[in-house]
Amino acid sequence: MSGFLTVAGLHAGYGAGRVLHGVDLTVEEGEVCAILGPNGAGKTTLLRALCGLIRTTGTVRLDGADLPRNRPEAVARRGVAHVPEGRGTFAPLTVEENLRVGAYTRRDRAAVAADIDRVYGYFPVLGKRRGQAAGSLSGGEQQMVALGRALLARPRLLLLDEPSLGLAPLVTRELFEIIRTVNRDERLTVVLVEQNAHLTLEFADRAHVLETGRIALSGAADDVRADDRVARSYLGIGG
Ligand SMILES: Nc1ncnc2c1ncn2[C@@H]1O[C@H](COP(=O)(O)OP(=O)(O)O)[C@@H](O)[C@H]1O
Ligand SMILES: [Mg+2]
């Protein structure tokens, strides 16, 4: 198998309820890969499966080696960062304390301080609000905190679960532009799960459409966007 992240025959679910029925997927190093699909298709479950939060069968390899099963901390140590649905920021902690949580396994204090400054470079508003409780921020700013916290782990692969949820379109666009900048500047591979297909396809390199636990379609983001039939039947775009 080639590719940076390779997923083959991945099955997963909750107890007796099976959700993923043999997902095959390849993500190349340095790309932004979109996972699209309707509510309930299994997008969140796929990210949970990739980062070891739920039981799976099948193969998940990162940079040529199998990722550990059912051990999220071991997966994180391999360089996989997950920003879950709903962000998971700590509301009573300040912005900067939230960022430090992302670096809790690191002992290189000077490098952590430099990385926090780098996050403030990407998200200047967070620098201004560094001493404020995260819970007092807007939805978009909280999503920035969640992203920044993930970056503090110095990941090689960033898994983002519906960062646009609850955000106004302009805020989403701003957020996606920063994700693109981070992806380019740090050669960080990004898997971006979204229901907001139209905007996501503007930013992604490739897209995979998940439908009832299987990949129904894969292609270059531009091709997926240009295909009317695909747009209508899978993505709810167009007439
Ligand atoms: N914690 C859970 N326990 C049981 N079933 C779940 C759980 N989370 C999700 N599911 C079910 O798994 C299916 C896929 O959900 P999910 O992965 O959240 O889809 P998506 O993120 O694409 O909306 C749905 O039928 C959902 O009800
Ligand atoms: Mg979801």
mmCIF file of C-alpha atoms and ligand atoms in Angstrom:
data_model
loop_
_atom_site.group_PDB
_atom_site.id
_atom_site.type_symbol
_atom_site.label_atom_id
_atom_site.label_comp_id
_atom_site.label_asym_id
_atom_site.label_seq_id
_atom_site.Cartn_x
_atom_site.Cartn_y
_atom_site.Cartn_z
ATOM 1 C CA MET A 1 0.000 0.000 0.000
ATOM 2 C CA SER A 2 1.266 3.496 -0.768
ATOM 3 C CA GLY A 3 0.090 6.697 0.865
ATOM 4 C CA PHE A 4 0.755 8.399 4.184
ATOM 5 C CA LEU A 5 -2.444 7.215 5.849
ATOM 6 C CA THR A 6 -3.864 4.000 4.447
ATOM 7 C CA VAL A 7 -7.100 2.478 5.626
ATOM 8 C CA ALA A 8 -8.219 -0.894 4.296
ATOM 9 C CA GLY A 9 -11.280 -2.965 5.114
ATOM 10 C CA LEU A 10 -12.024 -0.933 8.223
ATOM 11 C CA HIS A 11 -15.031 -2.088 10.241
ATOM 12 C CA ALA A 12 -16.178 -0.420 13.444
ATOM 13 C CA GLY A 13 -19.287 0.288 15.484
ATOM 14 C CA TYR A 14 -20.750 0.519 18.943
ATOM 15 C CA GLY A 15 -21.544 -2.759 20.670
ATOM 16 C CA ALA A 16 -23.681 -4.780 18.299
ATOM 17 C CA GLY A 17 -24.391 -1.752 16.106
ATOM 18 C CA ARG A 18 -22.050 -1.749 13.125
ATOM 19 C CA VAL A 19 -21.402 1.594 11.492
ATOM 20 C CA LEU A 20 -18.362 1.223 9.207
ATOM 21 C CA HIS A 21 -18.629 -1.646 6.721
ATOM 22 C CA GLY A 22 -15.197 -1.905 5.130
ATOM 23 C CA VAL A 23 -13.782 1.573 4.556
ATOM 24 C CA ASP A 24 -10.884 1.842 2.097
ATOM 25 C CA LEU A 25 -9.093 5.155 1.935
ATOM 26 C CA THR A 26 -5.677 6.615 1.153
ATOM 27 C CA VAL A 27 -4.425 10.029 2.234
ATOM 28 C CA GLU A 28 -1.192 11.395 0.786
ATOM 29 C CA GLU A 29 1.335 13.251 2.903
ATOM 30 C CA GLY A 30 0.771 17.005 2.974
ATOM 31 C CA GLU A 31 -2.738 17.014 1.547
ATOM 32 C CA VAL A 32 -6.032 18.266 2.892
ATOM 33 C CA CYS A 33 -8.424 15.360 2.530
ATOM 34 C CA ALA A 34 -12.142 15.971 2.964
ATOM 35 C CA ILE A 35 -14.520 13.297 4.226
ATOM 36 C CA LEU A 36 -18.027 14.336 3.244
ATOM 37 C CA GLY A 37 -21.377 12.713 3.659
ATOM 38 C CA PRO A 38 -24.797 13.109 5.219
ATOM 39 C CA ASN A 39 -25.585 13.115 8.914
ATOM 40 C CA GLY A 40 -25.279 9.599 10.306
ATOM 41 C CA ALA A 41 -23.028 8.298 7.509
ATOM 42 C CA GLY A 42 -20.294 7.386 9.990
ATOM 43 C CA LYS A 43 -17.861 10.298 9.602
ATOM 44 C CA THR A 44 -17.353 10.829 13.334
ATOM 45 C CA THR A 45 -17.110 7.087 13.856
ATOM 46 C CA LEU A 46 -14.387 6.923 11.198
ATOM 47 C CA LEU A 47 -12.288 9.534 13.007
ATOM 48 C CA ARG A 48 -12.826 7.755 16.337
ATOM 49 C CA ALA A 49 -11.725 4.505 14.715
ATOM 50 C CA LEU A 50 -8.594 6.119 13.249
ATOM 51 C CA CYS A 51 -7.468 7.512 16.591
ATOM 52 C CA GLY A 52 -8.076 4.341 18.583
ATOM 53 C CA LEU A 53 -11.137 5.413 20.550
ATOM 54 C CA ILE A 54 -13.303 2.474 19.447
ATOM 55 C CA ARG A 55 -12.734 -1.162 18.519
ATOM 56 C CA THR A 56 -11.986 -1.885 14.883
ATOM 57 C CA THR A 57 -11.070 -4.630 12.486
ATOM 58 C CA GLY A 58 -9.114 -3.955 9.329
ATOM 59 C CA THR A 59 -5.917 -2.055 8.650
ATOM 60 C CA VAL A 60 -4.903 1.497 9.543
ATOM 61 C CA ARG A 61 -1.317 2.419 8.699
ATOM 62 C CA LEU A 62 0.506 5.719 9.132
ATOM 63 C CA ASP A 63 3.733 6.250 7.245
ATOM 64 C CA GLY A 64 4.095 2.532 6.624
ATOM 65 C CA ALA A 65 3.456 1.185 10.136
ATOM 66 C CA ASP A 66 0.234 -0.064 11.734
ATOM 67 C CA LEU A 67 -1.351 2.338 14.211
ATOM 68 C CA PRO A 68 -1.953 0.827 17.664
ATOM 69 C CA ARG A 69 -5.479 -0.475 18.278
ATOM 70 C CA ASN A 70 -7.760 0.758 21.068
ATOM 71 C CA ARG A 71 -5.013 2.890 22.584
ATOM 72 C CA PRO A 72 -5.715 6.548 21.851
ATOM 73 C CA GLU A 73 -2.672 7.770 23.768
ATOM 74 C CA ALA A 74 -0.386 5.488 21.789
ATOM 75 C CA VAL A 75 -1.966 6.738 18.557
ATOM 76 C CA ALA A 76 -1.417 10.331 19.708
ATOM 77 C CA ARG A 77 2.244 9.541 20.367
ATOM 78 C CA ARG A 78 2.535 8.449 16.743
ATOM 79 C CA GLY A 79 1.620 12.006 15.781
ATOM 80 C CA VAL A 80 -2.141 11.874 15.296
ATOM 81 C CA ALA A 81 -4.162 14.769 16.757
ATOM 82 C CA HIS A 82 -7.949 14.701 16.916
ATOM 83 C CA VAL A 83 -10.197 17.734 17.280
ATOM 84 C CA PRO A 84 -13.510 16.096 18.164
ATOM 85 C CA GLU A 85 -17.011 17.181 17.285
ATOM 86 C CA GLY A 86 -18.036 19.913 19.697
ATOM 87 C CA ARG A 87 -14.384 20.986 20.131
ATOM 88 C CA GLY A 88 -13.730 19.755 23.658
ATOM 89 C CA THR A 89 -12.158 22.943 24.960
ATOM 90 C CA PHE A 90 -12.055 23.416 28.734
ATOM 91 C CA ALA A 91 -14.443 26.306 29.349
ATOM 92 C CA PRO A 92 -13.137 27.492 32.758
ATOM 93 C CA LEU A 93 -9.471 27.384 31.684
ATOM 94 C CA THR A 94 -7.904 30.341 29.924
ATOM 95 C CA VAL A 95 -7.010 30.243 26.251
ATOM 96 C CA GLU A 96 -3.338 29.766 27.107
ATOM 97 C CA GLU A 97 -4.059 27.029 29.660
ATOM 98 C CA ASN A 98 -6.063 25.203 27.002
ATOM 99 C CA LEU A 99 -3.120 25.426 24.608
ATOM 100 C CA ARG A 100 -0.787 24.061 27.301
ATOM 101 C CA VAL A 101 -3.077 21.049 27.750
ATOM 102 C CA GLY A 102 -2.161 20.147 24.169
ATOM 103 C CA ALA A 103 1.505 20.060 25.138
ATOM 104 C CA TYR A 104 1.118 18.064 28.347
ATOM 105 C CA THR A 105 3.389 15.226 27.199
ATOM 106 C CA ARG A 106 6.184 17.574 26.118
ATOM 107 C CA ARG A 107 9.153 18.445 28.291
ATOM 108 C CA ASP A 108 10.776 20.940 25.882
ATOM 109 C CA ARG A 109 9.509 24.086 27.622
ATOM 110 C CA ALA A 110 11.237 26.607 25.352
ATOM 111 C CA ALA A 111 9.897 24.893 22.240
ATOM 112 C CA VAL A 112 6.396 24.791 23.747
ATOM 113 C CA ALA A 113 6.569 28.537 24.423
ATOM 114 C CA ALA A 114 7.674 29.108 20.822
ATOM 115 C CA ASP A 115 4.829 26.918 19.549
ATOM 116 C CA ILE A 116 2.293 28.869 21.625
ATOM 117 C CA ASP A 117 3.586 32.050 19.991
ATOM 118 C CA ARG A 118 3.290 30.387 16.601
ATOM 119 C CA VAL A 119 -0.365 29.549 17.344
ATOM 120 C CA TYR A 120 -0.933 33.215 18.268
ATOM 121 C CA GLY A 121 0.650 34.076 14.922
ATOM 122 C CA TYR A 122 -1.940 31.956 13.118
ATOM 123 C CA PHE A 123 -4.772 33.174 15.367
ATOM 124 C CA PRO A 124 -3.945 36.726 16.512
ATOM 125 C CA VAL A 125 -7.300 37.020 18.300
ATOM 126 C CA LEU A 126 -6.241 34.200 20.643
ATOM 127 C CA GLY A 127 -3.112 36.132 21.581
ATOM 128 C CA LYS A 128 -5.282 39.061 22.585
ATOM 129 C CA ARG A 129 -7.528 36.790 24.624
ATOM 130 C CA ARG A 130 -4.832 34.542 26.076
ATOM 131 C CA GLY A 131 -5.871 35.263 29.685
ATOM 132 C CA GLN A 132 -9.606 34.933 29.096
ATOM 133 C CA ALA A 133 -11.664 31.846 29.974
ATOM 134 C CA ALA A 134 -12.165 29.770 26.815
ATOM 135 C CA GLY A 135 -15.872 29.482 27.649
ATOM 136 C CA SER A 136 -16.287 33.239 27.234
ATOM 137 C CA LEU A 137 -15.110 33.175 23.596
ATOM 138 C CA SER A 138 -17.245 33.053 20.450
ATOM 139 C CA GLY A 139 -17.825 29.701 18.731
ATOM 140 C CA GLY A 140 -15.263 30.488 16.054
ATOM 141 C CA GLU A 141 -12.657 31.500 18.617
ATOM 142 C CA GLN A 142 -13.292 28.325 20.610
ATOM 143 C CA GLN A 143 -12.740 26.295 17.470
ATOM 144 C CA MET A 144 -9.432 28.155 17.037
ATOM 145 C CA VAL A 145 -8.483 27.189 20.609
ATOM 146 C CA ALA A 146 -9.277 23.542 19.842
ATOM 147 C CA LEU A 147 -7.150 23.687 16.693
ATOM 148 C CA GLY A 148 -4.333 25.479 18.467
ATOM 149 C CA ARG A 149 -4.358 22.933 21.260
ATOM 150 C CA ALA A 150 -4.054 20.124 18.679
ATOM 151 C CA LEU A 151 -1.091 21.913 17.065
ATOM 152 C CA LEU A 152 0.710 22.078 20.427
ATOM 153 C CA ALA A 153 1.135 18.297 20.210
ATOM 154 C CA ARG A 154 3.176 18.827 16.994
ATOM 155 C CA PRO A 155 1.084 16.319 15.037
ATOM 156 C CA ARG A 156 1.896 14.816 11.652
ATOM 157 C CA LEU A 157 -1.760 14.079 10.970
ATOM 158 C CA LEU A 158 -4.617 16.315 12.080
ATOM 159 C CA LEU A 159 -8.163 14.904 12.227
ATOM 160 C CA LEU A 160 -10.850 17.597 12.342
ATOM 161 C CA ASP A 161 -14.482 16.720 13.015
ATOM 162 C CA GLU A 162 -16.900 19.305 11.598
ATOM 163 C CA PRO A 163 -15.041 22.444 12.651
ATOM 164 C CA SER A 164 -17.708 24.539 10.880
ATOM 165 C CA LEU A 165 -20.521 23.277 13.121
ATOM 166 C CA GLY A 166 -22.514 26.227 14.434
ATOM 167 C CA LEU A 167 -20.276 28.845 12.795
ATOM 168 C CA ALA A 168 -21.358 31.563 10.402
ATOM 169 C CA PRO A 169 -20.162 31.043 6.800
ATOM 170 C CA LEU A 170 -17.667 33.922 6.964
ATOM 171 C CA VAL A 171 -16.169 32.594 10.182
ATOM 172 C CA THR A 172 -15.936 29.123 8.659
ATOM 173 C CA ARG A 173 -14.152 30.529 5.619
ATOM 174 C CA GLU A 174 -11.653 32.353 7.820
ATOM 175 C CA LEU A 175 -11.047 29.174 9.817
ATOM 176 C CA PHE A 176 -10.565 27.055 6.688
ATOM 177 C CA GLU A 177 -8.099 29.611 5.315
ATOM 178 C CA ILE A 178 -6.007 29.289 8.465
ATOM 179 C CA ILE A 179 -6.196 25.481 8.281
ATOM 180 C CA ARG A 180 -4.868 25.764 4.725
ATOM 181 C CA THR A 181 -2.046 28.042 5.832
ATOM 182 C CA VAL A 182 -1.028 25.670 8.634
ATOM 183 C CA ASN A 183 -1.210 22.737 6.216
ATOM 184 C CA ARG A 184 1.174 24.502 3.803
ATOM 185 C CA ASP A 185 3.545 26.060 6.329
ATOM 186 C CA GLU A 186 3.989 22.939 8.423
ATOM 187 C CA ARG A 187 3.392 20.281 5.749
ATOM 188 C CA LEU A 188 0.727 18.966 8.071
ATOM 189 C CA THR A 189 -1.578 16.333 6.601
ATOM 190 C CA VAL A 190 -5.218 17.137 7.379
ATOM 191 C CA VAL A 191 -8.336 14.972 7.321
ATOM 192 C CA LEU A 192 -11.307 17.321 7.393
ATOM 193 C CA VAL A 193 -14.724 15.826 8.134
ATOM 194 C CA GLU A 194 -17.541 18.111 7.054
ATOM 195 C CA GLN A 195 -21.199 18.205 6.111
ATOM 196 C CA ASN A 196 -20.619 21.633 4.585
ATOM 197 C CA ALA A 197 -19.526 20.169 1.251
ATOM 198 C CA HIS A 198 -19.543 23.258 -0.908
ATOM 199 C CA LEU A 199 -17.057 25.313 1.074
ATOM 200 C CA THR A 200 -14.957 22.300 2.035
ATOM 201 C CA LEU A 201 -14.387 21.356 -1.613
ATOM 202 C CA GLU A 202 -12.905 24.808 -2.233
ATOM 203 C CA PHE A 203 -10.197 24.109 0.308
ATOM 204 C CA ALA A 204 -9.533 20.379 0.066
ATOM 205 C CA ASP A 205 -7.185 18.601 -2.353
ATOM 206 C CA ARG A 206 -9.134 15.365 -2.434
ATOM 207 C CA ALA A 207 -12.544 14.313 -1.226
ATOM 208 C CA HIS A 208 -14.135 11.036 -0.201
ATOM 209 C CA VAL A 209 -17.863 10.685 0.209
ATOM 210 C CA LEU A 210 -18.960 8.367 2.995
ATOM 211 C CA GLU A 211 -22.410 6.863 2.688
ATOM 212 C CA THR A 212 -23.830 4.420 5.266
ATOM 213 C CA GLY A 213 -20.393 3.321 6.381
ATOM 214 C CA ARG A 214 -18.729 2.893 2.998
ATOM 215 C CA ILE A 215 -16.790 5.175 0.688
ATOM 216 C CA ALA A 216 -19.211 5.812 -2.173
ATOM 217 C CA LEU A 217 -16.923 8.056 -4.180
ATOM 218 C CA SER A 218 -13.363 9.446 -4.151
ATOM 219 C CA GLY A 219 -11.711 12.043 -6.325
ATOM 220 C CA ALA A 220 -9.852 15.316 -6.677
ATOM 221 C CA ALA A 221 -11.891 17.972 -4.872
ATOM 222 C CA ASP A 222 -12.289 20.016 -8.073
ATOM 223 C CA ASP A 223 -13.650 17.008 -9.980
ATOM 224 C CA VAL A 224 -16.079 16.140 -7.207
ATOM 225 C CA ARG A 225 -17.281 19.736 -7.134
ATOM 226 C CA ALA A 226 -17.675 19.876 -10.912
ATOM 227 C CA ASP A 227 -19.690 16.671 -11.146
ATOM 228 C CA ASP A 228 -23.349 17.744 -11.031
ATOM 229 C CA ARG A 229 -24.700 14.270 -10.493
ATOM 230 C CA VAL A 230 -22.388 13.716 -7.544
ATOM 231 C CA ALA A 231 -23.132 17.121 -6.122
ATOM 232 C CA ARG A 232 -26.858 16.515 -6.264
ATOM 233 C CA SER A 233 -27.069 12.953 -5.097
ATOM 234 C CA TYR A 234 -24.440 12.920 -2.368
ATOM 235 C CA LEU A 235 -23.806 16.425 -1.246
ATOM 236 C CA GLY A 236 -27.083 18.317 -1.461
ATOM 237 C CA ILE A 237 -25.519 20.957 -3.721
ATOM 238 C CA GLY A 238 -27.292 22.403 -6.750
ATOM 239 C CA GLY A 239 -30.824 21.842 -8.016
HETATM 240 N N1 LIG B 1 -21.665 6.565 20.924
HETATM 241 C C1 LIG B 1 -22.503 5.938 20.100
HETATM 242 N N2 LIG B 1 -23.183 4.825 20.489
HETATM 243 C C2 LIG B 1 -24.021 4.177 19.656
HETATM 244 N N3 LIG B 1 -24.259 4.546 18.373
HETATM 245 C C3 LIG B 1 -23.619 5.646 17.922
HETATM 246 C C4 LIG B 1 -22.706 6.395 18.747
HETATM 247 N N4 LIG B 1 -22.218 7.427 18.024
HETATM 248 C C5 LIG B 1 -22.795 7.320 16.810
HETATM 249 N N5 LIG B 1 -23.624 6.256 16.739
HETATM 250 C C6 LIG B 1 -24.388 5.833 15.555
HETATM 251 O O1 LIG B 1 -23.479 5.575 14.502
HETATM 252 C C7 LIG B 1 -24.005 6.024 13.244
HETATM 253 C C8 LIG B 1 -23.005 6.969 12.590
HETATM 254 O O2 LIG B 1 -22.868 8.116 13.414
HETATM 255 P P1 LIG B 1 -21.700 9.171 13.214
HETATM 256 O O3 LIG B 1 -20.406 8.470 13.030
HETATM 257 O O4 LIG B 1 -21.811 10.125 14.346
HETATM 258 O O5 LIG B 1 -22.118 9.863 11.832
HETATM 259 P P2 LIG B 1 -21.762 11.290 11.232
HETATM 260 O O6 LIG B 1 -20.601 11.829 11.987
HETATM 261 O O7 LIG B 1 -21.462 11.012 9.786
HETATM 262 O O8 LIG B 1 -22.992 12.117 11.372
HETATM 263 C C9 LIG B 1 -25.351 6.663 13.554
HETATM 264 O O9 LIG B 1 -26.353 5.712 13.263
HETATM 265 C C10 LIG B 1 -25.276 6.946 15.037
HETATM 266 O O10 LIG B 1 -26.557 6.888 15.618
HETATM 267 MG MG MG B 2 -20.344 13.566 13.056
#
